[in-house]
Short mmCIF file of C-alpha atoms and ligand atoms in Angstrom, two decimals:
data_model
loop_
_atom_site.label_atom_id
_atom_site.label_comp_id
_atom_site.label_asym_id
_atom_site.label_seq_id
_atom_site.Cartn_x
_atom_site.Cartn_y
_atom_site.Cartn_z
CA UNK A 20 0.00 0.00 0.00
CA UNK A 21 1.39 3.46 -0.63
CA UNK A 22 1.02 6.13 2.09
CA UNK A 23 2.23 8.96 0.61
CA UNK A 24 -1.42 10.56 -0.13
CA UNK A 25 -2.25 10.01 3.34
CA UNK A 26 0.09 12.37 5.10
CA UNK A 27 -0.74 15.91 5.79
CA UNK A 28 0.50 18.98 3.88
CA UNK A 29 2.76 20.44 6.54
CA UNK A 30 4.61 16.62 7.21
CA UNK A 31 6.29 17.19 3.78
CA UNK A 32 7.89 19.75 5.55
CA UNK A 33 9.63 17.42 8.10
CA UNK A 34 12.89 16.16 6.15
CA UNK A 35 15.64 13.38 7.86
CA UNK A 36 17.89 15.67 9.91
CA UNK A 37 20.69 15.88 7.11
CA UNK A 38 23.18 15.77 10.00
CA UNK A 39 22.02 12.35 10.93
CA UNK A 40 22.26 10.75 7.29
CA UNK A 41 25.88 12.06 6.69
CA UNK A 42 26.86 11.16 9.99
CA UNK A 43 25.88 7.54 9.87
CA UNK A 44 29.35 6.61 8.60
CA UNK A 45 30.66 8.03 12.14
CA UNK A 46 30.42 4.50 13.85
CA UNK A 47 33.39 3.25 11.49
CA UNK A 48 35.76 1.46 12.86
CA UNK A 49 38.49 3.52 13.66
CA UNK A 50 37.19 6.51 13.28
CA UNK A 51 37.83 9.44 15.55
CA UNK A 52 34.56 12.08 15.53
CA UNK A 53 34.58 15.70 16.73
CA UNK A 54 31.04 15.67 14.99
CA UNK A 55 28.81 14.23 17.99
CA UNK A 56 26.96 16.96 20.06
CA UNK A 57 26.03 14.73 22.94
CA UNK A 58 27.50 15.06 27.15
CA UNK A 59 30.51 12.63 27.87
CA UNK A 60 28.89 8.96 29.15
CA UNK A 61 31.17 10.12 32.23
CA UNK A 62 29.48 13.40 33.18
CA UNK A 63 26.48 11.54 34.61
CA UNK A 64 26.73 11.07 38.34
CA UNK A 65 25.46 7.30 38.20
CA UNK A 66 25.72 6.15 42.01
CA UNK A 67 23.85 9.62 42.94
CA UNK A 68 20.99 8.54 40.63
CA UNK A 69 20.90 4.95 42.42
CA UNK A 70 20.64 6.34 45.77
CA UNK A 71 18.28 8.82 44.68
CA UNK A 72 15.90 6.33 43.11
CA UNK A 73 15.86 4.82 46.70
CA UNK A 74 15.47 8.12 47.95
CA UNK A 75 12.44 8.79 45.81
CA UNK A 76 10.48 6.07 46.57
CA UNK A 77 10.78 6.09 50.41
CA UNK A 78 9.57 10.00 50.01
CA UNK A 79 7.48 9.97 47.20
CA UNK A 80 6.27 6.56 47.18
CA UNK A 81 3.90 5.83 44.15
CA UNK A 82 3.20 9.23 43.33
CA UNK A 83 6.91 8.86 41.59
CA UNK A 84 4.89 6.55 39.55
CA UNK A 85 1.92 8.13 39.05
CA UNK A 86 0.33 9.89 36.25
CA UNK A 87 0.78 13.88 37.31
CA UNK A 88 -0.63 17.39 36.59
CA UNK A 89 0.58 18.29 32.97
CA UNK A 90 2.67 21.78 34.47
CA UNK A 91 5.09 19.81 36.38
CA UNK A 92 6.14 17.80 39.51
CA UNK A 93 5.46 20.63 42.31
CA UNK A 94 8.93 19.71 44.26
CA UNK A 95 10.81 19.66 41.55
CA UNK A 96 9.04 23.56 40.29
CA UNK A 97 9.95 24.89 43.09
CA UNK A 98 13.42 23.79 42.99
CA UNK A 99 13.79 25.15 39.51
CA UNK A 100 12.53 28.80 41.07
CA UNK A 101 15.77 28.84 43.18
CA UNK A 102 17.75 26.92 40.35
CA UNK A 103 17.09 30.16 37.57
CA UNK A 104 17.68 32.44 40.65
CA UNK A 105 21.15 31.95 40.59
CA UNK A 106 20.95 33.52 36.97
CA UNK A 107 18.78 36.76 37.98
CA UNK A 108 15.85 35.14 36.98
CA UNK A 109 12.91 36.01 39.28
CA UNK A 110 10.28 33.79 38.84
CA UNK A 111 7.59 31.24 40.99
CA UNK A 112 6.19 27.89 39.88
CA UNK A 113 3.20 29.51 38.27
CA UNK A 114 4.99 30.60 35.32
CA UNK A 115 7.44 27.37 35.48
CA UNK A 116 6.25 24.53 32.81
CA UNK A 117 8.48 21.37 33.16
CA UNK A 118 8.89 20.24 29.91
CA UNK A 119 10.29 16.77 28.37
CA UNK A 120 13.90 18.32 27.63
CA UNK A 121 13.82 21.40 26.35
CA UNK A 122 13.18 19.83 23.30
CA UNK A 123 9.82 19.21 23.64
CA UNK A 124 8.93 23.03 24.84
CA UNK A 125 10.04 24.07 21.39
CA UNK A 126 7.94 21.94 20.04
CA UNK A 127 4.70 22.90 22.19
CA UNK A 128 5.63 26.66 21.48
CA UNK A 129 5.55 25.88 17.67
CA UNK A 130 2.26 24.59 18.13
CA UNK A 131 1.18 27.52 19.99
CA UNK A 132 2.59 30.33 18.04
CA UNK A 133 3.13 29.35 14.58
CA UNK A 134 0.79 30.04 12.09
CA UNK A 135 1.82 28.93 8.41
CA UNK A 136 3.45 31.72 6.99
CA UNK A 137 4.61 33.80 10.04
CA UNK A 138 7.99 35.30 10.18
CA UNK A 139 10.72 34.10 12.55
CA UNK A 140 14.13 35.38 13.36
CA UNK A 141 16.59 32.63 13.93
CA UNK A 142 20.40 33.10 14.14
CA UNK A 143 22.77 32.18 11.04
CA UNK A 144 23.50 29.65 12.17
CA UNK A 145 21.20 28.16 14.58
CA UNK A 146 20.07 25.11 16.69
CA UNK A 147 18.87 22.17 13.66
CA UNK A 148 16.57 20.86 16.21
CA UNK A 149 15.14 24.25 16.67
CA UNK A 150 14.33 24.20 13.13
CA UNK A 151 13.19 20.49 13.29
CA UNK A 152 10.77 21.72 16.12
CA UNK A 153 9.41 24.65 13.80
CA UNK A 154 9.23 23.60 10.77
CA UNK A 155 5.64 21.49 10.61
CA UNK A 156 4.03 24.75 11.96
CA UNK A 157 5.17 26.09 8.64
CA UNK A 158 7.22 29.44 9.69
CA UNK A 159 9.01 31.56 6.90
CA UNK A 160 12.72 31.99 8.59
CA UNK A 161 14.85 35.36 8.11
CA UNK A 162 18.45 34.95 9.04
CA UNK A 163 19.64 36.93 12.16
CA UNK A 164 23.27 38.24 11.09
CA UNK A 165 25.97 37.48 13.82
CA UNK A 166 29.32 37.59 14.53
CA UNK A 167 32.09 36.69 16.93
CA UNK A 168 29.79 38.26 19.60
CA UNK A 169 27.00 37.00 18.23
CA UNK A 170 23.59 38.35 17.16
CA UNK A 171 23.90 41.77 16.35
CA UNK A 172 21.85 43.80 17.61
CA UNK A 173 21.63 46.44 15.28
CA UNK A 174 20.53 43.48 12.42
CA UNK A 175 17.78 43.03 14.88
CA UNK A 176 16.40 46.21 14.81
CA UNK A 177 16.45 47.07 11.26
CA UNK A 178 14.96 43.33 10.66
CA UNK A 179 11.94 44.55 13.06
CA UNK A 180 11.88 47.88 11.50
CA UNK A 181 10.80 45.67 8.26
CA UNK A 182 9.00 42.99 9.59
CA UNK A 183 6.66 41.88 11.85
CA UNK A 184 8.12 38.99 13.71
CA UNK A 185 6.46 36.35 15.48
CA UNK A 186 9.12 35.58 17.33
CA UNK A 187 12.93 35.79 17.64
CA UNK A 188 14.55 32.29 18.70
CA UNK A 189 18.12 32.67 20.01
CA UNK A 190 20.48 30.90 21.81
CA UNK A 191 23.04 33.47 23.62
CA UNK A 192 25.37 31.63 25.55
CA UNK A 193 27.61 29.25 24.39
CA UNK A 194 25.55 28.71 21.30
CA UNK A 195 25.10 25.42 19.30
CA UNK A 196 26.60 25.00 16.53
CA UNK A 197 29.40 28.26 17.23
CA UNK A 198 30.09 28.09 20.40
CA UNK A 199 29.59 32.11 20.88
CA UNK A 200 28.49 34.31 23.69
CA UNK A 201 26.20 37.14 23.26
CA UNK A 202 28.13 39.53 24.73
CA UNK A 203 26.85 41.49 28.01
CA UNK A 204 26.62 45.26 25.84
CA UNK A 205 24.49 43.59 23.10
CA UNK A 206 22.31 41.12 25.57
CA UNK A 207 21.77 44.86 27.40
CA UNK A 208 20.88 46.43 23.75
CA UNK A 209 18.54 43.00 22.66
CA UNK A 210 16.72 43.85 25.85
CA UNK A 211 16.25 47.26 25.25
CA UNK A 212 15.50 46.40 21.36
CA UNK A 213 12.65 44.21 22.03
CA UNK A 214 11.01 46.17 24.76
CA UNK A 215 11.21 48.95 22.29
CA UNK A 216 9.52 46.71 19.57
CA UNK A 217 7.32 44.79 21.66
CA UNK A 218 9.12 41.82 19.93
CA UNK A 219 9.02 38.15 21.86
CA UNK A 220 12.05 36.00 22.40
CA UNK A 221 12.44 32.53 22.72
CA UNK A 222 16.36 32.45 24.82
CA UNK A 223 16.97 28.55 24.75
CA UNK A 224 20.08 28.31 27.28
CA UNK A 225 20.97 24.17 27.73
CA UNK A 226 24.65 25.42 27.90
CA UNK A 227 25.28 28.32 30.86
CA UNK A 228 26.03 26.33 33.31
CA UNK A 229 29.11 24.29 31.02
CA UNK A 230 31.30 27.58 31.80
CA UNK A 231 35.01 26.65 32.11
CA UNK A 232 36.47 30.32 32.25
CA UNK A 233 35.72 33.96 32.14
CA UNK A 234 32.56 35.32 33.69
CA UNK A 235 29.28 34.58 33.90
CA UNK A 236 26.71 37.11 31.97
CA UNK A 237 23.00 36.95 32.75
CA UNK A 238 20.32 35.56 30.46
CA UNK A 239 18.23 38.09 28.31
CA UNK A 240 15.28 37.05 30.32
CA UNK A 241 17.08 38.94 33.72
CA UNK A 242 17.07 41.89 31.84
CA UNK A 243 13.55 41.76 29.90
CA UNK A 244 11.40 39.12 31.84
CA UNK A 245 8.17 40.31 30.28
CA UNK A 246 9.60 39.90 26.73
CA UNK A 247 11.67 36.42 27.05
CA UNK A 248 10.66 32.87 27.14
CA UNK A 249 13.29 30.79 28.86
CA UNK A 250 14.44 27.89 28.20
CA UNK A 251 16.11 25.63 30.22
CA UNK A 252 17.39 22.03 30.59
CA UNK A 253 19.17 19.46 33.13
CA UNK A 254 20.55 17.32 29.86
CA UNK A 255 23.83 18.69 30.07
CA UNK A 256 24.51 18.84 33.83
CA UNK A 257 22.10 15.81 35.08
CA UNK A 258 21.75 13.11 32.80
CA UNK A 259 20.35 13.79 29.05
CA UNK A 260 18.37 10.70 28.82
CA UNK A 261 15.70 11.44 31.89
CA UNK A 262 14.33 14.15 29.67
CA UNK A 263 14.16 16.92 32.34
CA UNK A 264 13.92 20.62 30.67
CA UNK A 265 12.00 23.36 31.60
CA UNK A 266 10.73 26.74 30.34
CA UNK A 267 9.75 29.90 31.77
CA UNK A 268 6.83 31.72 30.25
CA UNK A 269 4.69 35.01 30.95
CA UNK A 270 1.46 33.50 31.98
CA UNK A 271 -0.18 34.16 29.14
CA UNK A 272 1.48 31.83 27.10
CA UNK A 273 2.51 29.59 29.60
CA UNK A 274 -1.40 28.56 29.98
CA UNK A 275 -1.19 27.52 26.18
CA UNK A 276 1.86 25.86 26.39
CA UNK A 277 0.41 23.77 29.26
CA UNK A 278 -2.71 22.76 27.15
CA UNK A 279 -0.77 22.07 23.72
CA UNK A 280 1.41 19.40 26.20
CA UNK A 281 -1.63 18.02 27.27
CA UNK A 282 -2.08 16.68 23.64
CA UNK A 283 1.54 16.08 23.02
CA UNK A 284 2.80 13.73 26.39
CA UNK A 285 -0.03 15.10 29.56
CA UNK A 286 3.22 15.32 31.35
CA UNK A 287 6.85 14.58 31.62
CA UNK A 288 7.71 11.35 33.71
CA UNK A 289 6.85 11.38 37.21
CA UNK A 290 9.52 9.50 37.99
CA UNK A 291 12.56 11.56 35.94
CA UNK A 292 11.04 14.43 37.54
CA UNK A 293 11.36 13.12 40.96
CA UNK A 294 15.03 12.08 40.77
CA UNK A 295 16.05 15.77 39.66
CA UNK A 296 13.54 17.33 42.20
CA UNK A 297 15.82 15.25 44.95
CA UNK A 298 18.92 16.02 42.74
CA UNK A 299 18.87 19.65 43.24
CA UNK A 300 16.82 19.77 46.33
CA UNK A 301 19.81 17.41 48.07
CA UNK A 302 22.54 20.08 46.92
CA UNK A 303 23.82 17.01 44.20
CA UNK A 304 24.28 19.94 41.60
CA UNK A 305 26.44 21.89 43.56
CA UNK A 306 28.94 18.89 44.12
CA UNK A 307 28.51 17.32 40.90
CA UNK A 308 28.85 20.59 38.27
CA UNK A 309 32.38 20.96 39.40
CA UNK A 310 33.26 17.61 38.26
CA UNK A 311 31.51 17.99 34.97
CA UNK A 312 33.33 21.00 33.95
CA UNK A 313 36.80 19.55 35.47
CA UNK A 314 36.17 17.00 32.96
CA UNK A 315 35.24 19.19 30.11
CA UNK A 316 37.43 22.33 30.49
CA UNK A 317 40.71 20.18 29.17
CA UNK A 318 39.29 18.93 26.50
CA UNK A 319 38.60 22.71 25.32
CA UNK A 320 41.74 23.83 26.19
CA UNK A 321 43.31 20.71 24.25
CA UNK A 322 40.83 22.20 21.18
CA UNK A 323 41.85 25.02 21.62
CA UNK A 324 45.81 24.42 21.09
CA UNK A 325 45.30 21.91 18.81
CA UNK A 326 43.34 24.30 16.51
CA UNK A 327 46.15 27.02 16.72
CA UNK A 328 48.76 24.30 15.93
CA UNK A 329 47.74 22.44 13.60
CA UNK A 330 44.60 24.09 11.50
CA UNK A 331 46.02 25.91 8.41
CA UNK A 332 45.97 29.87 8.68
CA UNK A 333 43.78 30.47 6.02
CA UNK A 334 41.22 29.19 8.48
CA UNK A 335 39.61 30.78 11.82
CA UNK A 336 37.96 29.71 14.60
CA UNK A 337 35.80 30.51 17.77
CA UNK A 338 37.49 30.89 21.22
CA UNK A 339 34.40 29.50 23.44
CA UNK A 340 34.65 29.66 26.93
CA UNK A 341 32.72 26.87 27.52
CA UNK A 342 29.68 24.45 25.86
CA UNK A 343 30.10 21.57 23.66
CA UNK A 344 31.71 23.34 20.39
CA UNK A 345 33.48 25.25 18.28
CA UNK A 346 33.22 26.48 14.81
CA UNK A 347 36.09 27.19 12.13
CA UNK A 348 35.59 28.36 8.77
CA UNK A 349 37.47 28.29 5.89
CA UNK A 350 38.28 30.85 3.13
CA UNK A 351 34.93 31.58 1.95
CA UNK A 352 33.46 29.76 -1.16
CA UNK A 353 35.63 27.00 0.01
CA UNK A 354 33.03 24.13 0.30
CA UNK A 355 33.76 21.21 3.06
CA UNK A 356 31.27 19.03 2.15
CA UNK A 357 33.66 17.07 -0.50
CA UNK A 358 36.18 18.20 2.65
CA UNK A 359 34.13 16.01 4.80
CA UNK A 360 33.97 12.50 2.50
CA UNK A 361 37.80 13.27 2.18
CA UNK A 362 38.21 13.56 6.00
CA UNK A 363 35.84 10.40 6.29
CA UNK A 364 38.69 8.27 4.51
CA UNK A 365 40.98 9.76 6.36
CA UNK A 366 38.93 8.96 9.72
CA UNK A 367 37.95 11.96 11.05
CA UNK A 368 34.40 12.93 11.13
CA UNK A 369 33.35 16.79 12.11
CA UNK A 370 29.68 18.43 11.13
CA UNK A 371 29.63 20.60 7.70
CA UNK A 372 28.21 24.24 8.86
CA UNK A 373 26.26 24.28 5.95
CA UNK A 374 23.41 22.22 7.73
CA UNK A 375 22.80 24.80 10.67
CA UNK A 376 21.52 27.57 8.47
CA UNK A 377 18.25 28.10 6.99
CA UNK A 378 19.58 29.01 3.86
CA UNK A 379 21.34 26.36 2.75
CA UNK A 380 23.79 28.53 0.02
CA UNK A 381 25.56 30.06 3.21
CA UNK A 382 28.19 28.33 5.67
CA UNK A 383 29.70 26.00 2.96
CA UNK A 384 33.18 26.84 4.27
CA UNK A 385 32.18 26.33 8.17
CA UNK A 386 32.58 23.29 10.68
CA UNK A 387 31.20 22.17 14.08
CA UNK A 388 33.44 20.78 15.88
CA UNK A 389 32.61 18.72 19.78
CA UNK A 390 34.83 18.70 22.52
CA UNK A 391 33.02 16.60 24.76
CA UNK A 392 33.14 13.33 23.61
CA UNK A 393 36.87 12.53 23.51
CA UNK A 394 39.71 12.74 25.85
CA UNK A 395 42.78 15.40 25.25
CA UNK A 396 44.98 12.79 23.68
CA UNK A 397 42.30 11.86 21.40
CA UNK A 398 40.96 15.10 20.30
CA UNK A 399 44.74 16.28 19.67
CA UNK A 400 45.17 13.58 17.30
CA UNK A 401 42.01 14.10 15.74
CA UNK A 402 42.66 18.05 15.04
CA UNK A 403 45.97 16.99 13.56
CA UNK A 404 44.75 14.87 11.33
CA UNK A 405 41.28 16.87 10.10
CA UNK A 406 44.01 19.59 9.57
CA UNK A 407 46.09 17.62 7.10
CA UNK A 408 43.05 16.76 5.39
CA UNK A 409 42.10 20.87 5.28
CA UNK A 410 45.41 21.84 4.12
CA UNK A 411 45.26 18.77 0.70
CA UNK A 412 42.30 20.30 -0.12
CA UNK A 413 43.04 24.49 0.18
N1 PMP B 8 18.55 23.54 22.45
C1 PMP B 8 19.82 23.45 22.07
C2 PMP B 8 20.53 24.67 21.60
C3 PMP B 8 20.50 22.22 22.13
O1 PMP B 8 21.78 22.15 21.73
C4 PMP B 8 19.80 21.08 22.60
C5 PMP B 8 20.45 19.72 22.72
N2 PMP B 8 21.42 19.38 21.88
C6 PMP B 8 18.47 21.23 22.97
C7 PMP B 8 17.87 22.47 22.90
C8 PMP B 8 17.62 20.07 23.44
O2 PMP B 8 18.05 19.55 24.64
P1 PMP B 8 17.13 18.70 25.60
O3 PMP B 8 15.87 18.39 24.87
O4 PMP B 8 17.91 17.48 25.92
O5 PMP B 8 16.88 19.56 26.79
#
């Protein structure tokens, strides 16, 4: 039987992520990949979770099993009101949704927001998932310009001065695929910007609390509550696969967001939510963050001097200060996908930039590269070796 008159309109819109198709030649033997964009198997604090499942059920009993009001686990939304405190975020549980990851809030505000046709600003480049998320409600995309800092804010401005936006998505700290930080003059000039405009923003931020140096700057949402939608996650510093994210919404849309999730799950496990209620209620974070980013910051830092030692000059690169990644580009018009087959022999894999924009002619000369997922040793060799495979092909 053929089903293709069966699906909807806006399915044909849903395409295999790219990413995944070129990257199923990753698993090689062999192979060494600074393409995956996942947390090191390591960073997960395993015997806390088994003594917290114990803990759980002598506290919560069957109610960790139980089906629960679709807003969230009430312990664990009121931990995540002192959690977002610690980044200037004022808040209470009313306007806290818990969400399954933070993938699944983009999702529900697609559903809630999007009607076909409506404008969105995203950033070039941007989150694929993001776009994955979007793109059955049908949006029409405009490219936010950025740069080393990245979105800039006077794009912004002259992009609202043209459009009417339904909503800006960004992600300012530590962004995936770059690897950039908004700095703390332009967050201060977004706020003002969309206060001005009466302009919403959907901040996604699964990557503040990965800092390894430098300072901390606060989230868009500290300085324009009324304005931002936050988004928040524990995949990075908890463990990825309990599906624990979060977002912050001005009541009025939170109330919507609550009723599309109804449809989409009625709520995110009871029990996933109890182990990080106890996780940051216990003070586990506070103990266990230090270890993540002991484990992670090396790994940069080997990136880091890899990349100036090896990488040819004619290409640059981002100098994160924390995160999962970093992005190089080549001289421009220089495209890496035939880069990337070539590297592929040569066992290396690393993520073509092209994929993370919305329009696909831009970014041909640009890379993602992960830090996360191999040790020092490994990720030196790696670099080394995707820079001989650069420098055959300049
Ligand atoms: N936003 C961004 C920018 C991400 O990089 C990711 C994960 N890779 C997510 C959202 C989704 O994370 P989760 O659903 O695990 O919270």
């Amino acid at each position: 039987m053929s089903f293709d008159h069966l699906l909807a309109d806006r399915t044909r819109n849903m395409s295999a992520s790219a990413i995944r198709e070129i990257l199923k030649v990753v698993s090689q033997p062999g192979m060494v990949s600074l393409a995956g964009g996942i947390p090191a198997p390591q960073s997960f604090p395993l015997p806390i979770i088994r003594d917290l499942a114990a803990q759980i059920f002598e506290k919560y009993g069957a109610r960790a099993l139980q089906y629960d009001v679709t807003e969230g686990f009430q312990p664990l939304r009121e931990q995540l009101v002192e959690y977002v405190r610690q980044q200037n975020i004022h808040t209470n549980t009313e306007e806290v949704v818990v969400t399954s990851g933070s993938q699944s809030m983009l999702d529900a505000l697609g559903k809630v927001l999007i009607t076909k046709g409506d404008k969105i600003a995203v950033e070039a480049p941007t989150y694929v998932g993001a776009i994955t998320a979007f793109n059955p409600y049908e949006p029409q995309y405009l490219a936010l310009p950025t740069d080393d800092d990245g979105v800039i804010p006077s794009a912004l401005e002259e992009m609202l001065k043209q459009h009417k936006l339904k909503f800006v998505y960004i992600i300012p700290t530590f962004q995936n695929p770059t690897g950039r930080t908004l700095s703390l003059e332009r967050r201060k000039e977004i706020a003002r910007i969309i206060q001005q405009y009466n302009v919403l923003v959907i901040e996604d931020d699964p990557y503040s609390a990965l800092r390894f140096k430098g300072d901390p700057v606060p989230p868009i949402k500290a300085l324009a509550p009324e304005h931002v939608i936050y988004l928040g996650t524990l995949s990075k510093v908890f463990a990825p696969g309990l599906r624990v994210g979060f977002g912050i919404a001005p009541e009025p849309i939170r109330k919507w967001v609550v009723l599309a999730k109804q449809g989409i799950d009625l709520h995110t496990s009871s029990f996933s939510q109890a182990l990080a209620a106890e996780f940051l209620a216990g003070g586990y974070l506070k103990d266990h963050l230090p270890k993540i980013i002991e484990l992670y910051r090396p790994r940069m830092e080997a990136m880091l001097t890899s990349l100036d030692d090896f990488f040819p000059q004619e290409f640059t690169w981002t100098r994160p200060e924390g995160g999962m990644f970093f992005w190089a580009a080549g001289p421009k018009g220089m495209d890496l996908d035939p880069v990337y087959w070539k590297a592929i022999e040569n066992k290396v894999a690393f993520v073509p930039g092209k994929y993370f924009f919305t329009d696909r002619s831009q970014g041909i000369e640009t890379m993602r590269l992960n830090f996360t997922m191999s040790n020092e040793e490994t990720i030196r060799m790696a670099v080394e070796r995707l820079a001989g495979v650069l420098k055959s092909c300049l």
